Coordinates of C-alpha atoms in Angstrom, one line a residue:
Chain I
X1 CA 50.8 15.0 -5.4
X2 CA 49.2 16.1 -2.8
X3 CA 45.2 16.3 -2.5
X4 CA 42.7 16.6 0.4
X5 CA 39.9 14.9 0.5
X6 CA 36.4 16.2 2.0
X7 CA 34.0 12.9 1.6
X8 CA 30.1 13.4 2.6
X9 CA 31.8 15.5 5.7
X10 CA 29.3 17.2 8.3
X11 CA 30.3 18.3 11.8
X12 CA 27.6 19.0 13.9
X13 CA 28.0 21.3 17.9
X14 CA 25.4 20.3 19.4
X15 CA 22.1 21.3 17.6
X16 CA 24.0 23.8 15.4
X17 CA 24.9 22.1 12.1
X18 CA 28.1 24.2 11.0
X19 CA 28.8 22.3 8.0
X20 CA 26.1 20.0 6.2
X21 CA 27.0 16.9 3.9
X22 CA 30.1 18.7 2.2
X23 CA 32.0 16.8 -0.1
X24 CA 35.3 18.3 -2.3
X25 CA 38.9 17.8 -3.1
X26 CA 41.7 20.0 -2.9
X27 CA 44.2 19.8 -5.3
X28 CA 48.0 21.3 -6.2
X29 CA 47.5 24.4 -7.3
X30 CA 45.5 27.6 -5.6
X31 CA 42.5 26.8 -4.4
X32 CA 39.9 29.7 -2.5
X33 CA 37.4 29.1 0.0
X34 CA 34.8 31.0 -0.4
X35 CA 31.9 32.3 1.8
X36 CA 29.9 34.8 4.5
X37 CA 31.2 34.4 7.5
X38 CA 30.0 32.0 9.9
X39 CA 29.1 29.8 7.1
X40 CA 31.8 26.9 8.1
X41 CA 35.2 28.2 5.9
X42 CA 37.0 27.7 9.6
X43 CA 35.2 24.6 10.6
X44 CA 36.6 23.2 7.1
X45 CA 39.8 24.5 7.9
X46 CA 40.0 22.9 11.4
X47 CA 38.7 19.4 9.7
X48 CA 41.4 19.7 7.4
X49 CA 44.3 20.8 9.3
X50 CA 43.2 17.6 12.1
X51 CA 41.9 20.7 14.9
X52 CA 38.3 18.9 14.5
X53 CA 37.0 15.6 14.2
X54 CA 34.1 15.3 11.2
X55 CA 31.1 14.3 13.0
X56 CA 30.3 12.2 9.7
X57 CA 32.6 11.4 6.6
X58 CA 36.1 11.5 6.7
X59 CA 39.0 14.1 6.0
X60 CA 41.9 12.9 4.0
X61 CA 45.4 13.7 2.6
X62 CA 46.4 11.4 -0.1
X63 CA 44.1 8.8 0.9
X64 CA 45.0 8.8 5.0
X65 CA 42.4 10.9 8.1
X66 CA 43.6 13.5 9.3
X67 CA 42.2 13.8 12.8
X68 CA 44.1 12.0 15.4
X69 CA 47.4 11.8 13.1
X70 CA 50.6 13.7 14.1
X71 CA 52.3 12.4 10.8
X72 CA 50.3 14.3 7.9
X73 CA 51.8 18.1 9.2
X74 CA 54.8 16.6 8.0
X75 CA 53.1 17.1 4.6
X76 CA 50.9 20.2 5.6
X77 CA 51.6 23.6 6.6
X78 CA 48.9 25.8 8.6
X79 CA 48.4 29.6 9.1
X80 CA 45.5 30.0 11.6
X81 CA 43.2 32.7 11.8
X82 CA 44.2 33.4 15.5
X83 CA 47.3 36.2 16.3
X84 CA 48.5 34.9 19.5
X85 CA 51.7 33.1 19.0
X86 CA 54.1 33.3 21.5
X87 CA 54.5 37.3 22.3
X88 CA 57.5 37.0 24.0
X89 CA 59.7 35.4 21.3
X90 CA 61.5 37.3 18.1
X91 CA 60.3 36.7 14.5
X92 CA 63.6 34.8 14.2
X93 CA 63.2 33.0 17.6
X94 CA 59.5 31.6 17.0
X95 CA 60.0 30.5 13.5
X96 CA 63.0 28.7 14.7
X97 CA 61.4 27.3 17.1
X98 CA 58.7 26.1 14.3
X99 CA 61.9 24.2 12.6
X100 CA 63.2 22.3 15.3
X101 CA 59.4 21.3 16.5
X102 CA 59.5 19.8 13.4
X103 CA 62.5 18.0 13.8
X104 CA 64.3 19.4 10.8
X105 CA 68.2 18.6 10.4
X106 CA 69.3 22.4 9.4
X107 CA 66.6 24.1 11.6
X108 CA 68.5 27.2 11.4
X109 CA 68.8 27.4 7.8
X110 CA 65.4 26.2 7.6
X111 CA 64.1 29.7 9.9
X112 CA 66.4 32.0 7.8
X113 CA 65.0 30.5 4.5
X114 CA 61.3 30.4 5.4
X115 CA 61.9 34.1 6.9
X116 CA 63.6 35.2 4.1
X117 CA 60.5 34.0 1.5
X118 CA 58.3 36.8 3.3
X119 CA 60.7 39.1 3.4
X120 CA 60.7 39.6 7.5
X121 CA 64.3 39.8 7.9
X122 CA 64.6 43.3 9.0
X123 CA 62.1 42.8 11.6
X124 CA 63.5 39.1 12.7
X125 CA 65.2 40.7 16.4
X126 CA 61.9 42.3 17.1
X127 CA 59.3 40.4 19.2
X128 CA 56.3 39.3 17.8
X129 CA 53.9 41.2 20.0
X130 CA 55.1 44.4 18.9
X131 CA 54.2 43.2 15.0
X132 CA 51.8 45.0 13.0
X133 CA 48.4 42.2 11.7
X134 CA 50.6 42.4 8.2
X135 CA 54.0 41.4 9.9
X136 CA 52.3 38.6 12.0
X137 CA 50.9 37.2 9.3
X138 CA 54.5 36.8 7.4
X139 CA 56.1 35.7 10.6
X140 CA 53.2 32.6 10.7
X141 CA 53.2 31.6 7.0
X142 CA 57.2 31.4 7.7
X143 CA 56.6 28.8 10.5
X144 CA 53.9 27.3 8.1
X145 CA 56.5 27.2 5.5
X146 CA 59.5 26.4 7.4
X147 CA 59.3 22.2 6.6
X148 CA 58.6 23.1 2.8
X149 CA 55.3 21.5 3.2
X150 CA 53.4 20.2 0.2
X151 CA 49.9 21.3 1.5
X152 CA 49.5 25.2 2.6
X153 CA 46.4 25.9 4.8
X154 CA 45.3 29.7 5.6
X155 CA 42.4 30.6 7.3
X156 CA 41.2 34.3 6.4
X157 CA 45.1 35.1 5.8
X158 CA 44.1 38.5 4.4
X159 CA 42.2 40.1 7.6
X160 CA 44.0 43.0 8.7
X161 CA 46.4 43.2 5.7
X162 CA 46.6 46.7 3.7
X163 CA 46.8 46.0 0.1
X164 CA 50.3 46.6 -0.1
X165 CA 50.9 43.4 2.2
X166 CA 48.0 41.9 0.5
X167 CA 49.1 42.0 -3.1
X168 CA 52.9 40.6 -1.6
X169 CA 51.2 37.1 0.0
X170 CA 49.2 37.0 -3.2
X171 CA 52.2 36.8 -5.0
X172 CA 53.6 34.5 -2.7
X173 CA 50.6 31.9 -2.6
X174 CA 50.6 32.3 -6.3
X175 CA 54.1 30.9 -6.5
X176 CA 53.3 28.3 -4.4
X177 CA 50.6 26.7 -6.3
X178 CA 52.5 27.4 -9.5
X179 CA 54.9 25.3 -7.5
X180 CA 52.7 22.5 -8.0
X181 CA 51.8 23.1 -4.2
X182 CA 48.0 22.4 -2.7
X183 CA 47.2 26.0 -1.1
X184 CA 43.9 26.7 0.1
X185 CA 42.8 30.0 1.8
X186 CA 39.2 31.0 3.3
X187 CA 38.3 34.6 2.7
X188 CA 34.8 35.9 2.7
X189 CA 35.7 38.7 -0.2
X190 CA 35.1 37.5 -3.6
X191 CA 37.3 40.0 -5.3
X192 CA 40.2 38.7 -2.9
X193 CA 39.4 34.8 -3.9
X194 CA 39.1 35.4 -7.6
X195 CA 42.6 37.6 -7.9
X196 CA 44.4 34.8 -6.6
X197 CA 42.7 31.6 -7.1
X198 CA 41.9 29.6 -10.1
X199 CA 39.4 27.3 -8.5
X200 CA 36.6 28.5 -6.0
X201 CA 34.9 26.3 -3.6
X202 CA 31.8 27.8 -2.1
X203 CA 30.0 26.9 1.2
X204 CA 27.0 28.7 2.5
X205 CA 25.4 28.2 5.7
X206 CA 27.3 24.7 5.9
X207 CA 26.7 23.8 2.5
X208 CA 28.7 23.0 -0.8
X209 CA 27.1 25.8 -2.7
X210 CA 29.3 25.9 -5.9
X211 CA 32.4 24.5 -7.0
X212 CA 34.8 25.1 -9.9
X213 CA 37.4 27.8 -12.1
X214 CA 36.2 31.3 -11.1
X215 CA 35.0 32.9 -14.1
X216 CA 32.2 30.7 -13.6
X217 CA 31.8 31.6 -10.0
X218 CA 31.7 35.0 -11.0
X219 CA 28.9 35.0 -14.0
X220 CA 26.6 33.0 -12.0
X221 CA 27.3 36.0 -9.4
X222 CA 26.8 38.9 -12.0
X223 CA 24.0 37.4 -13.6
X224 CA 21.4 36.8 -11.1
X225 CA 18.5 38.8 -11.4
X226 CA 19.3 42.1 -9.2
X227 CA 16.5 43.9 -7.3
X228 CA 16.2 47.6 -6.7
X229 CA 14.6 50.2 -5.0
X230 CA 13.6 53.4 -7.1
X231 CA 12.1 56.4 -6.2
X232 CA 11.4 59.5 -8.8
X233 CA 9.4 62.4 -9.8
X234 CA 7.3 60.3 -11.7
X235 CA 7.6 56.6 -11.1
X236 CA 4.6 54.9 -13.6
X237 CA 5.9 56.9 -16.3
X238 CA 9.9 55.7 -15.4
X239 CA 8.2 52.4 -14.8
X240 CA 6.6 51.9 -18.3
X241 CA 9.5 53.1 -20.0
X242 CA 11.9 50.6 -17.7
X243 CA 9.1 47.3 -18.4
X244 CA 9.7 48.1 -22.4
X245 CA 13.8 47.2 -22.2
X246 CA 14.9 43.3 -22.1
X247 CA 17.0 43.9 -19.0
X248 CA 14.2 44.1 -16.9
X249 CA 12.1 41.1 -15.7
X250 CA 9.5 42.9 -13.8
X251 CA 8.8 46.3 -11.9
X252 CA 6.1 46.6 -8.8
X253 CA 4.4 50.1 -7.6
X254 CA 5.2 49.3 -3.4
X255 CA 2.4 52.0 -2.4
X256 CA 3.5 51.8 1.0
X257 CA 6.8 52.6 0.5
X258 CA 5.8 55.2 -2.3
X259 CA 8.5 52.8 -4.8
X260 CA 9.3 51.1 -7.4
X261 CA 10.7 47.8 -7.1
X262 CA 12.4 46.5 -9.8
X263 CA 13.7 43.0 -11.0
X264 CA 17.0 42.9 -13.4
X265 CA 17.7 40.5 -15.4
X266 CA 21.1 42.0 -16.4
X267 CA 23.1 44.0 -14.3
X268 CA 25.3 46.0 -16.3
X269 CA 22.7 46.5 -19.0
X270 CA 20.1 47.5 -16.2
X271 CA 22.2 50.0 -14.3
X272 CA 23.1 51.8 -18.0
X273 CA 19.6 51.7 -18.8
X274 CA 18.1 52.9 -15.8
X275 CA 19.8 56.5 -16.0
X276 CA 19.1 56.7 -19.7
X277 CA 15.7 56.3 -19.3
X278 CA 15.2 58.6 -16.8
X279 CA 17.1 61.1 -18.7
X280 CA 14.7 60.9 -22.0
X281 CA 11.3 61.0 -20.1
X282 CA 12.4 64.4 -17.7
X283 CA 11.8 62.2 -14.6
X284 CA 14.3 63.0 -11.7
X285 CA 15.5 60.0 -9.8
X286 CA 15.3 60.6 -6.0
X287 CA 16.5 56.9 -4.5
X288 CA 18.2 54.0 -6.6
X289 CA 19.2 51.3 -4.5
X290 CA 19.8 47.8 -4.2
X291 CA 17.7 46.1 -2.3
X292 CA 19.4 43.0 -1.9
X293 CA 23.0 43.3 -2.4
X294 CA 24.2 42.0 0.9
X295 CA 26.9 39.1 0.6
X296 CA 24.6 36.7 2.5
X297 CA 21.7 36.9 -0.5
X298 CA 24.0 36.6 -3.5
X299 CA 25.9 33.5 -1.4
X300 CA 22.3 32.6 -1.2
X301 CA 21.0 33.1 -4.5
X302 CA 24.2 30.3 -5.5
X303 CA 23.1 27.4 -3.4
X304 CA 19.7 27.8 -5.2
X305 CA 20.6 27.9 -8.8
Chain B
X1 CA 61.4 15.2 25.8
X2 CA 61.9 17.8 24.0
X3 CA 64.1 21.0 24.4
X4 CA 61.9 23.3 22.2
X5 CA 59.1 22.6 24.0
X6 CA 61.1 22.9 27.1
X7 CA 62.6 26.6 26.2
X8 CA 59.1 27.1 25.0
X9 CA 57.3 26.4 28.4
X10 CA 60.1 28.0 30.8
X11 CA 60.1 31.2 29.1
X12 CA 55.9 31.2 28.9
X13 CA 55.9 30.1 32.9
X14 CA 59.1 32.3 34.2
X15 CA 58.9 35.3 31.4
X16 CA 55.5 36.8 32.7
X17 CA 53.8 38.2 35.6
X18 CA 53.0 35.1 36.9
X19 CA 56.6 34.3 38.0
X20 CA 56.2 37.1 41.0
X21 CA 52.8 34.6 42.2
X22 CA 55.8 31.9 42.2
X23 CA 58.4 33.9 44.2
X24 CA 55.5 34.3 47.0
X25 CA 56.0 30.7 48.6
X26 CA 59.6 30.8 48.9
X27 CA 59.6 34.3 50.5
X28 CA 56.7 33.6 52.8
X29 CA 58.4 30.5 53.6
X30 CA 61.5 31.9 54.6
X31 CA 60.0 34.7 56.1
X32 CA 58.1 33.1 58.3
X33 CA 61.4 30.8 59.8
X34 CA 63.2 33.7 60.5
X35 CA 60.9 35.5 62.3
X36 CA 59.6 32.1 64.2
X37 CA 62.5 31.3 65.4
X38 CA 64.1 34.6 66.1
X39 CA 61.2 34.8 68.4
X40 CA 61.2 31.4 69.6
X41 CA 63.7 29.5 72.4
X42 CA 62.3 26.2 73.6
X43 CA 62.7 23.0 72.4
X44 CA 58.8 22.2 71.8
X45 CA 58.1 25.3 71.0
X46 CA 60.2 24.8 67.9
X47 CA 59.0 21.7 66.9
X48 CA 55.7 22.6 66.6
X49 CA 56.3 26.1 64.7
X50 CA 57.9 24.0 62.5
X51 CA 55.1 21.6 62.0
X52 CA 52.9 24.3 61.8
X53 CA 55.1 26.4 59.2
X54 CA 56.3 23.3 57.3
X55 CA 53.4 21.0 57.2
X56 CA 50.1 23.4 57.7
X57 CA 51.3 26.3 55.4
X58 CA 53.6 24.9 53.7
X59 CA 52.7 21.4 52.9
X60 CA 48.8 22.4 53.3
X61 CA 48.7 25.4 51.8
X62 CA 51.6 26.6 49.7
X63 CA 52.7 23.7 47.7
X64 CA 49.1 23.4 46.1
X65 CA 48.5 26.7 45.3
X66 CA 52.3 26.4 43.8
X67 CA 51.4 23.3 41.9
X68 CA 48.2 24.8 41.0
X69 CA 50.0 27.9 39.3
X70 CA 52.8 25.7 38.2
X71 CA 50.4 22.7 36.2
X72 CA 48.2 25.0 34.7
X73 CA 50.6 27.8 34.0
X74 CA 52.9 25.5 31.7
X75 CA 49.9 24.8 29.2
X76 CA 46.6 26.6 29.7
X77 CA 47.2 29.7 28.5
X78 CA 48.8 28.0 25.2
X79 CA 45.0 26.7 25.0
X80 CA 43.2 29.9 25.9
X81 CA 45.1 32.1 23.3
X82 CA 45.6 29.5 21.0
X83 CA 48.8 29.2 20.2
X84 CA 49.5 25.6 21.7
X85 CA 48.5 25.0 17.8
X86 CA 52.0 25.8 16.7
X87 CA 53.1 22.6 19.0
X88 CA 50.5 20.5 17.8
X89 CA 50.7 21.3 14.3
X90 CA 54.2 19.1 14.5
X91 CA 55.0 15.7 13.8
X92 CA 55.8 15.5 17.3
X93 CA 53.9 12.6 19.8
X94 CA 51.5 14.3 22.1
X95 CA 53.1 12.1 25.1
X96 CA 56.4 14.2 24.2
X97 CA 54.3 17.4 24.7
X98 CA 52.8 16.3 28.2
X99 CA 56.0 14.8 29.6
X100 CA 57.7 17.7 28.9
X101 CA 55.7 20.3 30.2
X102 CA 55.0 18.0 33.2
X103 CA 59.2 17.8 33.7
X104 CA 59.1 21.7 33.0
X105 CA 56.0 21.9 36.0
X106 CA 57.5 19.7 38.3
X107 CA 61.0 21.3 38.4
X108 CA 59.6 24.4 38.9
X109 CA 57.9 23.4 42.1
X110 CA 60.9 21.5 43.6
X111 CA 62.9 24.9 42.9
X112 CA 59.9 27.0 44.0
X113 CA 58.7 25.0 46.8
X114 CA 61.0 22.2 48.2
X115 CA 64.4 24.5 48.3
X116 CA 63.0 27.1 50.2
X117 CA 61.0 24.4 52.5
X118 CA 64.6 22.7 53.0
X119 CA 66.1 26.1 54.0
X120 CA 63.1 27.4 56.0
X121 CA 63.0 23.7 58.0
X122 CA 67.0 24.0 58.9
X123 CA 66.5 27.6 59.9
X124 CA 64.0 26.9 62.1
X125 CA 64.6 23.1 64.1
X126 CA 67.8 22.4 62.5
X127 CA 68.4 19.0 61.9
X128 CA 66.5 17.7 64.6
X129 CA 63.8 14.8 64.5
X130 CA 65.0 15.4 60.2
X131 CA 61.7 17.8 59.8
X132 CA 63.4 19.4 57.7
X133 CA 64.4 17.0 55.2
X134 CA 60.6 15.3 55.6
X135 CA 58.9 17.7 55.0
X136 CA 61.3 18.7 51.8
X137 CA 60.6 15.0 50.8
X138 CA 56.5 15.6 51.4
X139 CA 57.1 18.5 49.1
X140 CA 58.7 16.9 46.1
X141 CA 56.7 14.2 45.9
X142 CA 53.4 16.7 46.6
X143 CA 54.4 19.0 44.0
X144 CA 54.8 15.9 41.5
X145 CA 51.7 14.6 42.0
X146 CA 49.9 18.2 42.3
X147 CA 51.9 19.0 39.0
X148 CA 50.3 15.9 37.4
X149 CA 46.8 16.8 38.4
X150 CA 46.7 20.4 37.5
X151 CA 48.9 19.8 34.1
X152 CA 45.6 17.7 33.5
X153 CA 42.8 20.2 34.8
X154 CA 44.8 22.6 32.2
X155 CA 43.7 20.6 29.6
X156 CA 40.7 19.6 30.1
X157 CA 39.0 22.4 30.9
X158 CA 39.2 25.8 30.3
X159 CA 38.0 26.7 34.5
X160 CA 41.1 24.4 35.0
X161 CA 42.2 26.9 38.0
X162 CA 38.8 27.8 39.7
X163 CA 38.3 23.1 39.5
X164 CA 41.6 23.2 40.8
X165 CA 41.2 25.9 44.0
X166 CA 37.9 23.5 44.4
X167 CA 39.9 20.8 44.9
X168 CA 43.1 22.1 47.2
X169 CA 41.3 24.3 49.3
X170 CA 37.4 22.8 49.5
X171 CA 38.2 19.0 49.3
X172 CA 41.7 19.1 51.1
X173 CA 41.3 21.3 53.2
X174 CA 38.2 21.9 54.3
X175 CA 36.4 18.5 53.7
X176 CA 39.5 16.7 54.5
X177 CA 39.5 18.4 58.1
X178 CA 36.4 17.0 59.0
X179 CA 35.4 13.5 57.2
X180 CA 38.5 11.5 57.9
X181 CA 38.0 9.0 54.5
X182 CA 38.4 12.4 52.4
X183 CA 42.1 12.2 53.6
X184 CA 43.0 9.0 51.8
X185 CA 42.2 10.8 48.7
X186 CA 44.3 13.9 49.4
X187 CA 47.3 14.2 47.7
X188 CA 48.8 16.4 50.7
X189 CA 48.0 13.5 53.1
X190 CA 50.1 11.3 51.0
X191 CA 52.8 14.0 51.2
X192 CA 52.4 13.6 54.7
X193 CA 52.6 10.2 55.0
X194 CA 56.1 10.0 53.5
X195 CA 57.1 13.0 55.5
X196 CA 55.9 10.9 58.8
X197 CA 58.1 7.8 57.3
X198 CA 61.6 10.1 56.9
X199 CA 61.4 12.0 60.4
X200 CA 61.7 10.4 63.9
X201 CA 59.1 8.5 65.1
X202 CA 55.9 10.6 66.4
X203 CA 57.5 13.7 65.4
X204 CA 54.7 14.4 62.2
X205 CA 51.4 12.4 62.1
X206 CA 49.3 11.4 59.3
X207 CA 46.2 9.6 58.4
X208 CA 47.3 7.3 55.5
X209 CA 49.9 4.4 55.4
X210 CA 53.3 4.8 53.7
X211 CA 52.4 1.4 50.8
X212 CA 49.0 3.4 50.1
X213 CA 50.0 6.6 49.6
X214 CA 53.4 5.7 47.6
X215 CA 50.7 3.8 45.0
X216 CA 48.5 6.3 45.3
X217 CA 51.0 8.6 44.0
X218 CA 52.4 6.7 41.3
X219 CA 48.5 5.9 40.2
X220 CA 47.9 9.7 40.0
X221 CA 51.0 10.6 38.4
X222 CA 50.8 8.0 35.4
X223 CA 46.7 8.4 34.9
X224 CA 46.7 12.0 34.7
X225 CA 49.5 11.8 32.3
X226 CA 48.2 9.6 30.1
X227 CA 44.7 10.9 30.2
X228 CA 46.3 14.3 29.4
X229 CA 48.1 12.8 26.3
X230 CA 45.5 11.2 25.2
X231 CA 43.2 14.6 25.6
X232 CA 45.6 16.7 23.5
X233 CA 46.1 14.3 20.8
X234 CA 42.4 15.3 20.4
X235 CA 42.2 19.0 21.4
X236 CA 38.9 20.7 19.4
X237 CA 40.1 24.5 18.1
X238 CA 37.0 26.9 18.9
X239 CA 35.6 27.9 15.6
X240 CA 34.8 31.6 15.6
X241 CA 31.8 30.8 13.1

């Protein structure tokens, strides 16, 4: 079994703190990491695949650091975030290559099976600078793959992907971790993260904001109180009616703005209610909208609850 | 060793633009004998073309900026674009990596640099006083140690070519012209100093005895190599966030 372990980890450049005092472990199965970007998902990533030293606490695999030690990518398996890799060699060629780095006996059989599990065959003769992002990214989790590693590291795997690509290395990391494989993946989209993995780890602005099985991820995201914007023919009289429903935690006259700004409690009950209400009292809505949606204040809103 | 990194390394050096920069010191080599010494009949005269051909352009000049192309060229721009992470992402000791690509650097400035400095010697004095094959000696062992010292500059910093003009042109040359102590610490000078041993007495002078510049060499060749190892065993990846 194969686990990493993040102990009371925080790497520091300089003044910038890029992650803070983060400690987790990454089990077999699929595991996503989760956050804005620039919030330390690669810095993590580069801890844990032994690109970066932690400036405090220590990185592990099954008990041994990471950083400084040739012998754990025996055991793990990395797809960076970065295209270049090697232009001027074929799909086949480069992955190859990848198998007899690694000092395999059957590096040729190793190449065509790796290439074979994401389906790059056809495209094996071509070079790799004239792949598409999609084909790229196949051709490196084949030389990520090619030693059957027990430990699968992606950073941001899906950028650039279309969803056709996208739903195809889902199903592939899927199998993986069924496999009893430890995959983690960074993405900064929730929707990818909670299609694929069970378990979400969080991190915002360098911090450990949440941790655990998705559906829990995703309530504490739904159910924070939403804020909106409102403007209408009549908005004291949409007000009143809007303060008299349970969704609603509390409504504010901006007089600058010539708005209403509204706290909800419960999103999905709030955005039925809202029209409804509007509809009864003959008031025309004008502006609805969120006022705080952005990625970086609901990533926020989790390290504070 | 190791053959993958090897193929890996001679395909990155030879397969791009940067192989025409290599295929200038050999042809400006070689272009300059012929014409010298079509144009050229006495004895003297011929010995110092060669000198100055040989030793001042090619010894002075060429070999470093070869060495300079060479050393960097077989591993900064895995750095730069990143993809040296697919070497290091093996189970494969970091001294294999360095000695390999050195091998791979210093090959290619023998074939580059002390071939055509061979040819261009015989075509222009011959065998006489053995310039030739001094000054093809100088070279090897110059574009070993340059090799070395630019393999290092490579990956250590990312200005590893601008540090490493700095050094060849501003230190060796120009410094090195004037303050006679900057020539013990020239690699060229060292060059030259073996050069001076192989050739007839008197025929090629240099500043720096034959036991100092062979340990000198042999210093800079193992140091930079193991400080190189030991500065890719703990290469940083940029973070974009």
């Amino acid at each position: 079994m194969a686990v990493i372990t993040i102990d009371k980890v925080s790497r520091w450049f300089g003044n910038v703190v890029a992650v803070n005092d983060v400690s987790m472990s990454i089990g077999p199965g699929v595991t996503g990491l989760l956050g804005p970007n620039g919030a330390g998902k690669s810095t993590l990533i580069h801890m844990m695949s032994g690109f970066l030293a932690p400036s405090a606490g220590s990185v592990t695999l099954d008990g041994v650091p990471i950083w400084r030690n040739q012998e754990v990518y025996r055991a793990i398996g990395l797809v960076p975030e970065r295209e270049s890799m090697y232009d001027y060699l074929t799909g086949w060629e480069f992955v190859l290559a990848n198998a007899e780095l690694h000092g395999l006996p059957d590096p040729g059989a190793a190449a065509a099976r790796a290439l074979a599990l994401v389906e790059m065959e056809p495209a094996q003769q071509r070079q790799t600078g004239t792949y598409s992002k999609g084909m790229k990214q196949r051709v490196k989790m084949a030389s990520a793959l090619v030693h059957d590693p027990a430990v699968l590291l992606l950073d941001e795997p899906f950028n650039g992907m279309d969803p056709r690509q996208r739903l195809q290395l889902m199903e592939l990391l899927r199998r993986f971790g069924a496999e009893g494989r430890t995959v983690l993946f960074s993405s900064h989209i929730l929707e990818e993260v909670e299609q694929l993995a069970r378990h979400i780890e969080v991190v915002v602005a360098g911090r450990h904001a949440a941790s655990g099985d998705f559906r829990r991820i995703r309530r504490l995201m739904t159910d924070r109180p939403h804020r909106y914007l409102v403007r209408s023919s009549d908005d004291r009289r949409l007000a009143a009616a809007l303060i008299a429903d349970g969704s609603t935690a509390g409504i504010e006259l901006d007089w600058q703005e010539r708005a209403l700004r509204i706290q909800a409690i419960n999103f999905q009950g709030f955005t039925a209610l809202l029209p409804k209400v509007a509809k009864e009292a003959g008031i025309r809505l004008y502006t609805v909208s969120p006022a705080d949606e952005s990625l970086e204040s609901v990533f926020s809103y989790l390290v504070s609850s | 060793m190791n053959l993958t990194v090897a193929r890996l390394t001679v395909r990155g050096l030879l397969g791009r633009r940067r192989a025409i920069l290599l295929l200038v010191v050999p042809v400006l080599l070689l272009l300059m004998a012929v014409v010298a010494s079509a144009s050229s009949t006495a004895d003297t005269d011929k010995h110092d073309l060669t000198v100055s051909i040989l030793g001042t352009l090619g010894l002075g000049t060429l070999v470093p900026l070869l060495g300079l192309v060479v050393g960097t060229g077989v591993i900064s721009t895995e750095i730069d674009d990143g993809s040296i992470v697919y070497l290091l992402a093996k189970p494969l000791p970091r001294r294999v990596i360095i000695t390999t690509k050195l091998a791979v650097a210093v090959l290619t400035s023998w074939v580059f640099a002390a071939v055509p400095t061979l040819i261009a010697g015989l075509i222009l004095d011959g065998t006489a006083d053995r310039l030739a094959l001094a000054y093809t000696v100088g070279t090897l062992v110059a574009g070993a140690a340059y090799s070395a010292l630019f393999l290092l500059l490579g990956v250590v910093t990312r200005n590893a070519v601008v540090v490493g003009l700095a050094y060849a042109l501003v230190w060796e040359s120009l410094v090195g012209n004037f303050v006679k102590g900057a020539r013990t610490l020239s690699i060229q000078q060292w060059g030259l100093s073996i050069a001076k041993t192989i050739a007839s007495p008197g025929a090629i002078t240099a500043d720096v005895a034959l036991g100092a510049a062979i340990a000198l060499l042999v210093i800079v060749i193992v140091a930079t190599t193991a400080f190189a190892t030991v500065r890719l065993a703990g290469l940083t990846l940029s973070s974009d966030d």
